[in-house]
Amino acid sequence: MSTTNVALRKWVQDTAALTKPDRIQWCDGGDAEYEALIQLMLGRGDLIRLNGSTYPNCYLHRSDPSDVARVEHLTFVCAPEKAEAGPNNNWMSPGEAHLQMDALFDGCMRGRTMYVIPYCMGPIDSPYARCGVEISDSPYVTVNMKLMTRMGAPALRRIEREGHFARGLHSTGELDPDRRFIMHFPHEMLIQSYGSGYGGNALLGKKCHALRLASWQASREGWLAEHMLILEIESPEGEKHYIAAAFPSACGKTNLAMLIPPESQAGWKIRTLGDDIAWLHLDGDGRLRAINPESGYFGVVPGTNPKTNRNAFDMIQRDAIFTNVALNAANEPWWEDKDKFEPVIDWRGKPWQKGNGAAAHPNSRFTVSARQNPSYSPLADDPAGVPISAIIFGGRRRELAPLVYQARDWRHGVLVGASVASETTAAAIGAVGVTRRDPMAMKPFCGINFGDYWRHWLSFGTRSSKLPQIFHVNWFRQDKDGRFLWPGFGENLRVLRWIVDRCAGRVGARETPIGFLPLAGDIDLKGLQIAPEVVNSLLSVDHASWQREMNDIAGYFAEFGAALPSELSEERQRVERELAR
Ligand code: OXD
Ligand code: MN
């Protein structure tokens, strides 16, 4: 296989001349190709076959222990001007970055096969979808791309028809943390990633293309590329709404997207369109429509069990790739909070003993095709996407943020999104549990200056009068002894129902300086063991603490200098004034 697209042919030739692979393999995305790559990796010990009767076609991959999460400090946006990347990104000039990367890539594929992986982000016939080609020397990346994207021949045909595509060059290099960089060249629609095999650093269609490059492209073309799940909620009467929700990494997007209603909520249904990324476009009627550019899940494994996420638990019983989980005595994958049995081998492949700490890495992952999810919505394949009724922002915050509140209007909603803060998780290298600002849950993924990105968000307010309502939720409030106040998981449906009721104009609300909060009785608490004082504290707004928060946000916004849109500081000042009243 090769291609009729001259630019692609030339890029493959030039890349081969630089990296000097032994062979070049054009990937067609077929099952035979997938199977052959699996066999190759089994033969080399890069994959371990899991128990074939309980976990058919499931494999375990163990990463280099230095390569288990995204590396934000080694991730750069290489736009010509530093101001384009903004204070929210590491920046390097394109010239310097190219010199460094060319030196790293020089001869790095000797003795290896170079895989050419055409892929399409979004339904293959969608006008909103975009194609890319990843060149990688990793069979692990190639099989993951097959599960995560629409990869292979149909994508190549679209590229040949359209004539354009994003380019991503990846090599695992030596897996040396000192020779590791994830570079983005938005003006060239080019990604270069060296020295890591970890999903977010190496599956270039995901964070690098569908968020960092896409957010740059979207801001020029008038759409949004967001770190959001997409779900459908259907009432017992058959009323359907579509919701997009942005939470930072490892804060429960996958669980919310696959929520199973508790018994007390009979008749309600949730279907999943996406669990990580949404591309949002205004349609001809002024409605914001969402597609999920991905077609698979790269989810955090620990904590997944039939109680927390039955759908995810069931969908990873077959045809899945596990990365950095532990093993039990039956050669099955094992992770913390999976079941009562004990692991025998930890994620590094060493015998596990009690007291040794976690057996599975806290950022261990499953990769699986989205179609295996029992709650999969076929609308995920609809080229037109779905109209969004509500956008939800959220973070992991022990204190302050109430269970749910609604922004007054779009402009206030942009402030709510821009002010998201959350405790860091194991999805990225670095300290865990530190609260940091993570606007729109895009801190690690926004490929442009946040100031420009917020201006772009605000511009939608003048482009349509049919925009979604914007909400903020916090499932993670704790009491002083560290106990969670809200049960979370399936019970979050109760909050989604209030959100939908607000969108449909069915319920009133209590107006506060931070937005609209539920009136007593409007969140259905039937069948839930929750004390009234806990509900009160979940729905309270402490003015003094919020004043401190607004002050902190002012300090954060100041980092953006002249790039900060004045509407955003005016909106913040408005909230501050109301809090002081
Ligand atoms: C992810 C992440 O893998 O956000 O989705 O880190
Ligand atoms: Mn994510």
Coordinates of C-alpha atoms and ligand atoms in Angstrom, one line a residue:
M1 CA 0.0 0.0 0.0
S2 CA 1.1 3.5 -0.7
T3 CA -0.8 6.7 -1.6
T4 CA -1.7 8.9 -4.4
N5 CA -1.3 12.0 -2.1
V6 CA 2.0 13.5 -3.1
A7 CA 2.6 15.4 0.1
L8 CA 2.0 12.3 2.2
R9 CA 4.3 10.2 0.0
K10 CA 7.1 12.8 0.2
W11 CA 6.7 13.1 4.0
V12 CA 6.9 9.3 4.4
Q13 CA 10.1 9.3 2.2
D14 CA 11.7 12.2 4.0
T15 CA 10.9 10.7 7.4
A16 CA 12.4 7.4 6.4
A17 CA 15.5 9.1 5.1
L18 CA 15.8 10.8 8.5
T19 CA 14.9 7.9 10.8
K20 CA 16.3 5.1 8.7
P21 CA 13.9 2.2 9.5
D22 CA 14.5 -1.3 8.2
R23 CA 11.1 -1.5 6.7
I24 CA 8.0 0.7 6.1
Q25 CA 4.5 -0.7 6.7
W26 CA 1.5 1.2 5.5
C27 CA -1.4 0.2 7.9
D28 CA -4.7 -0.7 6.4
G29 CA -6.5 -0.9 9.8
G30 CA -7.7 -4.5 9.1
D31 CA -8.2 -7.3 11.7
A32 CA -5.4 -9.4 10.1
E33 CA -2.9 -6.6 10.5
Y34 CA -4.0 -6.2 14.2
E35 CA -3.6 -9.9 14.8
A36 CA -0.2 -10.0 13.2
L37 CA 1.0 -7.1 15.3
I38 CA -0.3 -8.8 18.5
Q39 CA 1.6 -12.0 17.5
L40 CA 4.8 -9.9 16.9
M41 CA 4.5 -8.3 20.3
L42 CA 3.7 -11.6 22.1
G43 CA 6.8 -13.1 20.4
R44 CA 9.0 -10.2 21.6
G45 CA 7.5 -10.1 25.1
D46 CA 6.1 -6.7 24.6
L47 CA 2.6 -8.2 25.4
I48 CA 1.6 -10.9 27.7
R49 CA -1.5 -13.0 26.8
L50 CA -4.0 -12.9 29.7
N51 CA -6.3 -15.8 30.7
G52 CA -7.9 -16.8 27.4
S53 CA -11.0 -18.3 28.9
T54 CA -12.0 -15.4 31.2
Y55 CA -10.3 -12.6 29.2
P56 CA -10.3 -13.7 25.6
N57 CA -8.1 -11.6 23.3
C58 CA -6.9 -9.5 26.2
Y59 CA -3.2 -8.6 26.6
L60 CA -1.0 -6.9 29.2
H61 CA 1.7 -4.4 28.3
R62 CA 4.2 -3.2 30.9
S63 CA 5.7 0.2 30.3
D64 CA 9.1 1.3 31.2
P65 CA 8.6 2.4 34.9
S66 CA 9.8 5.9 33.9
D67 CA 7.1 6.1 31.2
V68 CA 3.6 5.7 32.8
A69 CA 1.9 9.1 32.4
R70 CA 1.8 12.3 30.4
V71 CA 4.8 14.5 30.8
E72 CA 3.5 18.1 30.9
H73 CA 7.0 19.5 31.6
L74 CA 8.3 18.0 28.4
T75 CA 5.3 19.0 26.3
F76 CA 5.8 22.1 24.1
V77 CA 3.8 24.3 21.8
C78 CA 6.2 25.6 19.1
A79 CA 4.3 28.5 17.5
P80 CA 6.5 31.3 16.0
E81 CA 5.5 33.8 18.7
K82 CA 5.7 32.8 22.4
A83 CA 2.5 34.8 23.1
E84 CA 0.5 32.4 20.9
A85 CA 1.3 29.6 23.3
G86 CA 0.6 31.7 26.3
P87 CA 1.6 31.3 29.9
N88 CA -0.4 28.0 30.0
N89 CA 2.1 26.2 27.7
N90 CA 5.8 25.5 27.5
W91 CA 7.1 27.2 24.4
M92 CA 10.1 26.7 22.2
S93 CA 10.7 28.5 18.9
P94 CA 9.9 26.2 15.9
G95 CA 13.5 26.6 14.6
E96 CA 15.1 25.4 17.8
A97 CA 12.5 22.6 18.3
H98 CA 13.1 21.3 14.8
L99 CA 16.9 21.2 15.3
Q100 CA 16.5 19.3 18.6
M101 CA 13.9 16.9 17.2
D102 CA 15.8 16.2 14.0
A103 CA 18.8 15.3 16.0
L104 CA 16.8 12.9 18.2
F105 CA 15.0 11.3 15.2
D106 CA 18.2 10.9 13.1
G107 CA 18.6 7.1 12.6
C108 CA 16.3 6.3 15.6
M109 CA 14.3 3.6 13.6
R110 CA 17.4 1.6 12.6
G111 CA 16.5 -2.1 13.1
R112 CA 12.8 -1.1 13.5
T113 CA 9.7 -1.0 11.3
M114 CA 8.2 2.3 10.5
Y115 CA 4.4 2.1 10.7
V116 CA 2.4 4.6 8.6
I117 CA -1.0 5.0 10.3
P118 CA -3.7 7.0 8.5
Y119 CA -6.6 7.9 10.9
C120 CA -9.8 9.9 11.0
M121 CA -10.9 11.7 14.1
G122 CA -14.7 11.6 13.9
P123 CA -17.1 9.6 11.9
I124 CA -15.5 9.0 8.5
D125 CA -18.2 10.9 6.6
S126 CA -18.6 13.8 9.0
P127 CA -17.9 17.3 7.8
Y128 CA -16.7 17.9 11.3
A129 CA -14.1 15.0 11.2
R130 CA -10.4 15.6 10.5
C131 CA -7.8 13.2 9.3
G132 CA -4.2 12.7 10.3
V133 CA -1.3 10.4 9.7
E134 CA 0.9 9.1 12.5
I135 CA 4.3 7.6 11.7
S136 CA 5.5 5.5 14.6
D137 CA 8.1 2.8 15.2
S138 CA 5.9 1.2 17.9
P139 CA 3.6 -1.7 17.2
Y140 CA 1.9 -1.0 20.6
V141 CA 1.0 2.5 19.4
T142 CA -0.3 1.0 16.1
V143 CA -2.7 -1.5 17.8
N144 CA -3.9 1.2 20.2
M145 CA -4.6 3.6 17.3
K146 CA -6.7 0.8 15.7
L147 CA -8.8 0.6 18.9
M148 CA -8.9 4.4 19.6
T149 CA -9.5 5.8 16.1
R150 CA -11.0 5.1 12.7
M151 CA -7.7 3.9 11.4
G152 CA -6.5 2.6 8.0
A153 CA -7.8 2.5 4.4
P154 CA -11.0 4.6 4.7
A155 CA -9.0 7.4 6.5
L156 CA -6.4 7.2 3.7
R157 CA -9.1 7.5 1.1
R158 CA -10.5 10.6 2.7
I159 CA -7.0 12.1 2.9
E160 CA -6.6 11.5 -0.8
R161 CA -9.9 13.1 -1.5
E162 CA -9.4 16.1 0.7
G163 CA -5.7 16.5 0.2
H164 CA -4.9 17.6 3.8
F165 CA -4.1 15.9 7.0
A166 CA -2.3 16.5 10.4
R167 CA 1.1 14.9 10.6
G168 CA 2.4 13.1 13.7
L169 CA 5.9 11.6 14.0
H170 CA 6.5 9.4 16.9
S171 CA 9.4 7.2 18.1
T172 CA 9.8 5.5 21.4
G173 CA 13.5 6.3 21.0
E174 CA 15.4 4.9 24.0
L175 CA 12.6 5.6 26.6
D176 CA 15.2 7.8 28.3
P177 CA 13.4 10.6 30.3
D178 CA 16.3 12.9 29.4
R179 CA 15.7 12.4 25.7
R180 CA 11.9 12.8 25.7
F181 CA 9.9 15.6 24.1
I182 CA 6.3 16.1 22.9
M183 CA 6.4 19.0 20.4
H184 CA 3.5 20.6 18.7
F185 CA 3.9 22.9 15.6
P186 CA 0.4 24.3 15.1
H187 CA 1.3 26.4 12.1
E188 CA 2.5 23.2 10.4
M189 CA -0.2 21.0 11.8
L190 CA 2.7 18.8 12.9
I191 CA 3.4 16.8 16.1
Q192 CA 6.7 15.3 17.0
S193 CA 7.0 13.0 19.9
Y194 CA 10.1 11.2 21.0
G195 CA 11.1 8.9 23.9
S196 CA 7.8 7.9 25.3
G197 CA 5.3 5.0 24.5
Y198 CA 2.7 6.3 27.0
G199 CA -0.8 6.8 25.5
G200 CA -1.2 10.6 25.9
N201 CA 2.4 11.1 24.7
A202 CA 2.4 8.6 21.9
L203 CA -1.2 8.0 20.5
L204 CA -0.9 11.2 18.6
G205 CA -4.5 11.3 17.4
K206 CA -5.7 11.9 21.0
K207 CA -4.4 14.7 23.1
C208 CA -1.8 16.0 20.6
H209 CA -4.1 16.2 17.5
A210 CA -7.7 16.2 18.8
L211 CA -7.0 18.7 21.5
R212 CA -3.7 20.7 21.2
L213 CA -3.6 21.1 17.4
A214 CA -7.4 21.1 17.1
S215 CA -7.9 23.9 19.7
W216 CA -5.5 26.0 17.5
Q217 CA -7.4 25.1 14.4
A218 CA -10.8 25.5 16.0
S219 CA -10.0 29.0 17.2
R220 CA -9.3 30.0 13.6
E221 CA -12.2 28.2 12.1
G222 CA -14.9 29.0 14.7
W223 CA -15.4 25.8 16.5
L224 CA -14.3 24.2 19.8
A225 CA -12.1 21.2 20.6
E226 CA -12.7 20.3 24.2
H227 CA -11.7 17.8 26.9
M228 CA -15.3 16.6 27.3
L229 CA -17.4 13.5 27.5
I230 CA -20.7 13.4 25.6
L231 CA -23.7 11.5 26.9
E232 CA -27.4 11.0 26.1
I233 CA -29.9 11.1 28.9
E234 CA -33.4 9.8 28.3
S235 CA -36.3 10.2 30.7
P236 CA -38.9 7.5 31.4
E237 CA -41.2 9.5 29.0
G238 CA -38.6 9.3 26.2
E239 CA -37.4 12.9 26.4
K240 CA -33.7 13.0 25.3
H241 CA -31.0 15.5 26.0
Y242 CA -27.3 15.5 25.1
I243 CA -24.8 16.7 27.6
A244 CA -21.1 17.5 27.2
A245 CA -19.0 17.6 30.4
A246 CA -15.4 18.7 31.0
F247 CA -13.5 17.3 34.0
P248 CA -9.7 17.1 34.4
S249 CA -8.0 13.8 33.8
A250 CA -8.9 10.9 36.1
C251 CA -11.8 12.8 37.6
G252 CA -14.6 10.4 36.5
K253 CA -15.5 11.4 32.9
T254 CA -15.6 7.7 31.9
N255 CA -17.8 6.8 34.8
L256 CA -20.2 9.6 34.2
A257 CA -20.4 8.9 30.4
M258 CA -21.3 5.3 31.2
L259 CA -23.5 5.9 34.3
I260 CA -26.0 3.2 35.2
P261 CA -29.1 4.6 36.9
P262 CA -29.6 3.3 40.4
E263 CA -32.8 1.3 41.1
S264 CA -34.6 4.3 42.6
Q265 CA -34.3 6.0 39.2
A266 CA -36.2 3.4 37.2
G267 CA -36.9 4.2 33.6
W268 CA -33.9 6.7 33.1
K269 CA -31.3 5.7 30.6
I270 CA -27.8 7.0 29.9
R271 CA -26.0 6.3 26.6
T272 CA -22.4 7.1 25.9
L273 CA -21.2 9.0 22.9
G274 CA -17.7 9.8 24.1
D275 CA -15.7 9.7 27.3
D276 CA -12.8 12.2 26.7
I277 CA -13.0 14.6 23.8
A278 CA -15.7 16.5 22.0
W279 CA -15.5 18.7 19.0
L280 CA -18.3 21.3 19.0
H281 CA -19.7 23.2 16.0
L282 CA -22.6 25.6 15.5
D283 CA -25.0 24.2 13.0
G284 CA -27.1 26.3 10.5
D285 CA -29.8 26.7 13.2
G286 CA -27.4 28.1 15.8
R287 CA -27.3 24.9 17.9
L288 CA -24.0 23.6 19.2
R289 CA -23.5 20.1 17.9
A290 CA -20.9 17.6 19.3
I291 CA -19.0 14.8 17.7
N292 CA -16.6 12.5 19.5
P293 CA -13.4 12.4 17.4
E294 CA -12.4 9.1 19.0
S295 CA -13.8 5.6 18.6
G296 CA -12.3 3.9 21.6
Y297 CA -11.5 4.5 25.3
F298 CA -8.1 4.8 27.0
G299 CA -9.5 4.6 30.5
V300 CA -8.0 4.6 34.0
V301 CA -8.4 1.0 35.4
P302 CA -8.0 1.3 39.2
G303 CA -11.4 1.7 40.9
T304 CA -13.3 0.1 38.0
N305 CA -15.7 -2.6 39.4
P306 CA -19.4 -3.6 38.9
K307 CA -20.5 -1.0 41.5
T308 CA -18.5 2.0 40.2
N309 CA -18.9 1.4 36.5
R310 CA -20.5 -1.9 35.5
N311 CA -20.4 -1.0 31.8
A312 CA -16.7 -0.4 31.8
F313 CA -16.1 -3.5 33.9
D314 CA -18.0 -5.6 31.4
M315 CA -16.6 -4.1 28.3
I316 CA -13.0 -4.9 29.3
Q317 CA -13.6 -8.6 29.7
R318 CA -12.6 -9.3 26.1
D319 CA -10.6 -7.7 23.2
A320 CA -8.8 -5.2 25.4
I321 CA -5.3 -4.1 26.0
F322 CA -4.3 -3.5 29.6
T323 CA -1.3 -1.3 30.4
N324 CA 0.5 -1.5 33.8
V325 CA -2.1 -3.5 35.7
A326 CA -1.2 -6.3 38.1
L327 CA -1.9 -10.0 37.6
N328 CA -3.7 -12.5 39.9
A329 CA -3.0 -16.2 40.3
A330 CA -5.3 -17.0 37.4
N331 CA -3.3 -14.8 35.0
E332 CA -6.1 -12.3 35.0
P333 CA -5.6 -8.5 35.1
W334 CA -5.9 -7.1 38.6
W335 CA -6.2 -3.6 40.0
E336 CA -7.0 -1.9 43.2
D337 CA -10.7 -2.1 44.1
K338 CA -11.4 -4.7 41.4
D339 CA -12.5 -7.6 43.7
K340 CA -11.6 -9.3 47.0
F341 CA -8.9 -11.4 45.5
E342 CA -5.3 -10.5 45.8
P343 CA -2.7 -9.9 43.1
V344 CA 0.4 -12.0 42.8
I345 CA 2.5 -10.0 40.3
D346 CA 2.6 -6.2 40.4
W347 CA 2.6 -3.8 37.4
R348 CA 6.4 -3.9 37.1
G349 CA 6.3 -7.8 36.8
K350 CA 7.6 -8.3 40.3
P351 CA 6.0 -10.6 43.0
W352 CA 3.5 -8.6 45.0
Q353 CA 3.4 -8.7 48.7
K354 CA 1.0 -7.0 51.1
G355 CA 2.4 -3.7 52.3
N356 CA 4.3 -3.2 49.0
G357 CA 1.9 -0.4 47.9
A358 CA -0.4 -0.4 44.9
A359 CA -0.1 -3.5 42.7
A360 CA -1.5 -1.8 39.6
H361 CA -0.1 1.5 38.7
P362 CA -2.6 4.3 39.7
N363 CA -2.6 5.4 36.1
S364 CA -2.8 1.9 34.6
R365 CA -5.1 1.9 31.6
F366 CA -7.4 -0.2 29.4
T367 CA -7.7 0.4 25.7
V368 CA -10.9 -0.9 24.1
S369 CA -13.1 -0.2 21.1
A370 CA -16.1 2.0 22.1
R371 CA -18.5 -0.4 20.5
Q372 CA -17.8 -2.9 23.4
N373 CA -19.5 -0.5 25.8
P374 CA -23.0 -1.9 26.6
S375 CA -24.2 1.7 26.8
Y376 CA -22.7 2.7 23.5
S377 CA -24.9 5.1 21.5
P378 CA -24.9 4.5 17.7
L379 CA -25.2 8.3 17.4
A380 CA -21.5 8.4 18.1
D381 CA -21.3 7.4 14.4
D382 CA -23.7 10.0 13.2
P383 CA -21.8 12.4 10.9
A384 CA -24.1 15.3 12.1
G385 CA -23.3 14.8 15.8
V386 CA -25.8 15.6 18.5
P387 CA -27.3 19.0 19.7
I388 CA -26.0 19.8 23.2
S389 CA -28.4 21.1 25.8
A390 CA -25.9 21.5 28.7
I391 CA -22.2 21.9 29.2
I392 CA -20.9 20.9 32.6
F393 CA -17.6 21.9 34.1
G394 CA -16.2 20.2 37.2
G395 CA -13.2 19.6 39.2
R396 CA -12.0 17.5 42.2
R397 CA -12.4 19.9 45.1
R398 CA -12.6 18.9 48.8
E399 CA -14.1 22.3 49.7
L400 CA -15.9 25.3 48.4
A401 CA -17.6 24.3 45.1
P402 CA -21.2 23.2 45.7
L403 CA -22.5 19.9 44.3
V404 CA -24.1 21.8 41.4
Y405 CA -24.8 25.4 40.2
Q406 CA -25.8 27.0 36.9
A407 CA -24.2 30.0 35.3
R408 CA -26.5 33.0 34.7
D409 CA -25.7 33.1 31.0
W410 CA -23.0 32.2 28.4
R411 CA -20.5 34.9 29.5
H412 CA -20.8 33.9 33.2
G413 CA -20.5 30.3 32.0
V414 CA -17.2 31.1 30.3
L415 CA -16.0 32.6 33.7
V416 CA -17.1 29.4 35.5
G417 CA -15.2 27.3 33.0
A418 CA -12.1 29.5 33.0
S419 CA -12.0 29.3 36.8
V420 CA -12.1 25.5 37.1
A421 CA -9.6 24.2 39.7
S422 CA -8.9 20.7 40.6
E423 CA -6.6 18.4 42.6
T424 CA -3.9 16.9 40.3
T425 CA -4.1 13.1 39.6
A426 CA -1.8 10.3 38.5
A427 CA -2.6 10.9 34.8
A428 CA 0.4 13.2 34.6
I429 CA 3.9 12.9 36.1
G430 CA 4.2 15.2 39.2
A431 CA 2.7 15.6 42.7
V432 CA -0.8 14.2 43.1
G433 CA -3.6 16.0 45.1
V434 CA -2.3 19.6 44.6
T435 CA -5.1 22.0 43.7
R436 CA -4.3 24.0 40.5
R437 CA -6.3 26.0 38.0
D438 CA -7.4 23.8 35.2
P439 CA -9.6 26.1 33.0
M440 CA -12.2 24.1 31.0
A441 CA -10.1 21.0 32.2
M442 CA -7.8 22.0 29.3
K443 CA -4.7 23.1 31.2
P444 CA -2.6 20.3 29.8
F445 CA -4.3 20.3 26.4
C446 CA -5.0 23.8 25.1
G447 CA -2.6 24.5 22.2
I448 CA -3.1 28.2 22.3
N449 CA -2.9 31.1 24.8
F450 CA -5.8 30.7 27.3
G451 CA -6.5 34.4 26.8
D452 CA -7.2 33.8 23.1
Y453 CA -9.1 30.6 23.9
W454 CA -11.4 32.4 26.4
R455 CA -12.0 35.2 23.9
H456 CA -13.0 32.5 21.3
W457 CA -15.4 30.9 23.8
L458 CA -16.9 34.3 24.6
S459 CA -17.4 35.0 20.8
F460 CA -20.0 32.2 20.7
G461 CA -22.3 34.4 22.9
T462 CA -22.7 36.8 20.0
R463 CA -22.9 34.1 17.3
S464 CA -26.0 32.3 18.6
S465 CA -29.0 32.6 20.9
K466 CA -29.5 28.9 21.2
L467 CA -26.4 28.0 23.1
P468 CA -26.4 25.3 25.8
Q469 CA -26.8 26.2 29.4
I470 CA -23.6 26.0 31.4
F471 CA -23.3 24.3 34.8
H472 CA -20.6 23.4 37.3
V473 CA -20.6 20.2 39.5
N474 CA -18.3 18.9 42.2
W475 CA -18.7 15.2 43.2
F476 CA -15.7 15.4 45.5
R477 CA -16.7 17.5 48.5
Q478 CA -15.3 16.0 51.8
D479 CA -16.0 16.5 55.4
K480 CA -13.2 17.4 57.9
D481 CA -12.4 13.6 58.3
G482 CA -11.9 13.2 54.6
R483 CA -15.2 11.4 53.9
F484 CA -17.0 12.2 50.7
L485 CA -20.3 14.1 51.2
W486 CA -21.9 12.9 48.0
P487 CA -22.2 9.2 47.0
G488 CA -21.3 9.9 43.4
F489 CA -21.3 7.3 40.6
G490 CA -24.8 6.2 39.6
E491 CA -26.3 8.7 42.0
N492 CA -24.9 11.6 40.0
L493 CA -28.0 11.0 37.7
R494 CA -30.0 12.9 40.3
V495 CA -27.9 16.0 39.5
L496 CA -28.1 15.4 35.8
R497 CA -31.9 15.3 36.1
W498 CA -31.9 18.8 37.8
I499 CA -29.6 20.0 35.0
V500 CA -32.0 18.8 32.3
D501 CA -35.0 20.2 34.2
R502 CA -33.3 23.6 34.2
C503 CA -32.6 23.3 30.5
A504 CA -36.2 22.5 29.9
G505 CA -37.3 25.4 32.1
R506 CA -39.2 23.0 34.4
V507 CA -37.8 24.1 37.8
G508 CA -36.9 27.3 39.5
A509 CA -33.6 28.0 41.3
R510 CA -32.1 30.0 44.1
E511 CA -30.1 32.9 42.7
T512 CA -26.7 33.5 44.4
P513 CA -23.7 35.5 43.4
I514 CA -22.0 32.4 42.0
G515 CA -25.0 31.4 39.9
F516 CA -28.3 29.4 40.3
L517 CA -28.5 26.6 42.9
P518 CA -31.2 24.0 43.3
L519 CA -34.2 24.8 45.5
A520 CA -34.9 22.4 48.3
G521 CA -36.7 19.4 47.0
D522 CA -35.8 19.9 43.3
I523 CA -33.0 17.4 43.4
D524 CA -34.6 14.0 43.9
L525 CA -33.1 12.4 47.0
K526 CA -35.6 9.5 47.3
G527 CA -33.9 6.3 48.4
L528 CA -30.6 8.0 49.3
Q529 CA -29.3 7.9 52.9
I530 CA -28.1 11.4 53.2
A531 CA -28.6 13.7 56.2
P532 CA -30.3 17.1 55.6
E533 CA -27.3 19.0 57.0
V534 CA -25.0 17.2 54.5
V535 CA -27.4 18.3 51.7
N536 CA -27.3 21.9 53.1
S537 CA -23.5 22.0 53.1
L538 CA -23.4 20.5 49.6
L539 CA -25.6 23.3 48.4
S540 CA -24.3 26.2 50.4
V541 CA -22.3 29.2 49.2
D542 CA -19.9 30.6 51.7
H543 CA -19.4 34.2 50.7
A544 CA -16.2 34.8 52.5
S545 CA -14.6 31.7 51.0
W546 CA -15.9 32.6 47.5
Q547 CA -14.5 36.1 47.9
R548 CA -11.0 34.5 48.5
E549 CA -11.6 32.3 45.5
M550 CA -12.5 35.3 43.3
N551 CA -9.3 37.0 44.5
D552 CA -7.3 33.9 43.7
I553 CA -8.9 33.8 40.2
A554 CA -7.9 37.5 39.7
G555 CA -4.3 36.6 40.5
Y556 CA -4.4 33.7 38.0
F557 CA -6.0 35.9 35.3
A558 CA -3.3 38.5 35.8
E559 CA -0.8 36.0 34.4
F560 CA -2.4 36.5 31.0
G561 CA -1.8 40.2 30.9
A562 CA -3.3 41.9 27.8
A563 CA -4.4 38.6 26.3
L564 CA -7.1 38.3 29.0
P565 CA -10.5 39.4 27.5
S566 CA -11.9 42.4 29.3
E567 CA -15.4 40.7 29.5
L568 CA -13.9 38.0 31.6
S569 CA -12.4 40.3 34.2
E570 CA -15.6 42.4 34.2
E571 CA -17.6 39.3 34.8
R572 CA -15.3 38.3 37.6
Q573 CA -15.6 41.7 39.1
R574 CA -19.4 41.5 38.9
V575 CA -19.5 38.3 40.9
E576 CA -17.0 39.8 43.4
R577 CA -19.3 42.8 43.9
E578 CA -22.3 40.6 44.4
L579 CA -20.4 38.5 47.0
A580 CA -19.5 41.7 48.9
R581 CA -23.1 42.9 49.1
Ligands
OXD1 C1 -6.4 11.0 29.4 C2 -5.9 12.1 30.2 O1 -5.7 10.0 29.2 O2 -6.7 13.1 30.3 O3 -7.5 11.0 28.9 O4 -4.8 12.1 30.7
MN2 MN -8.5 13.0 29.2

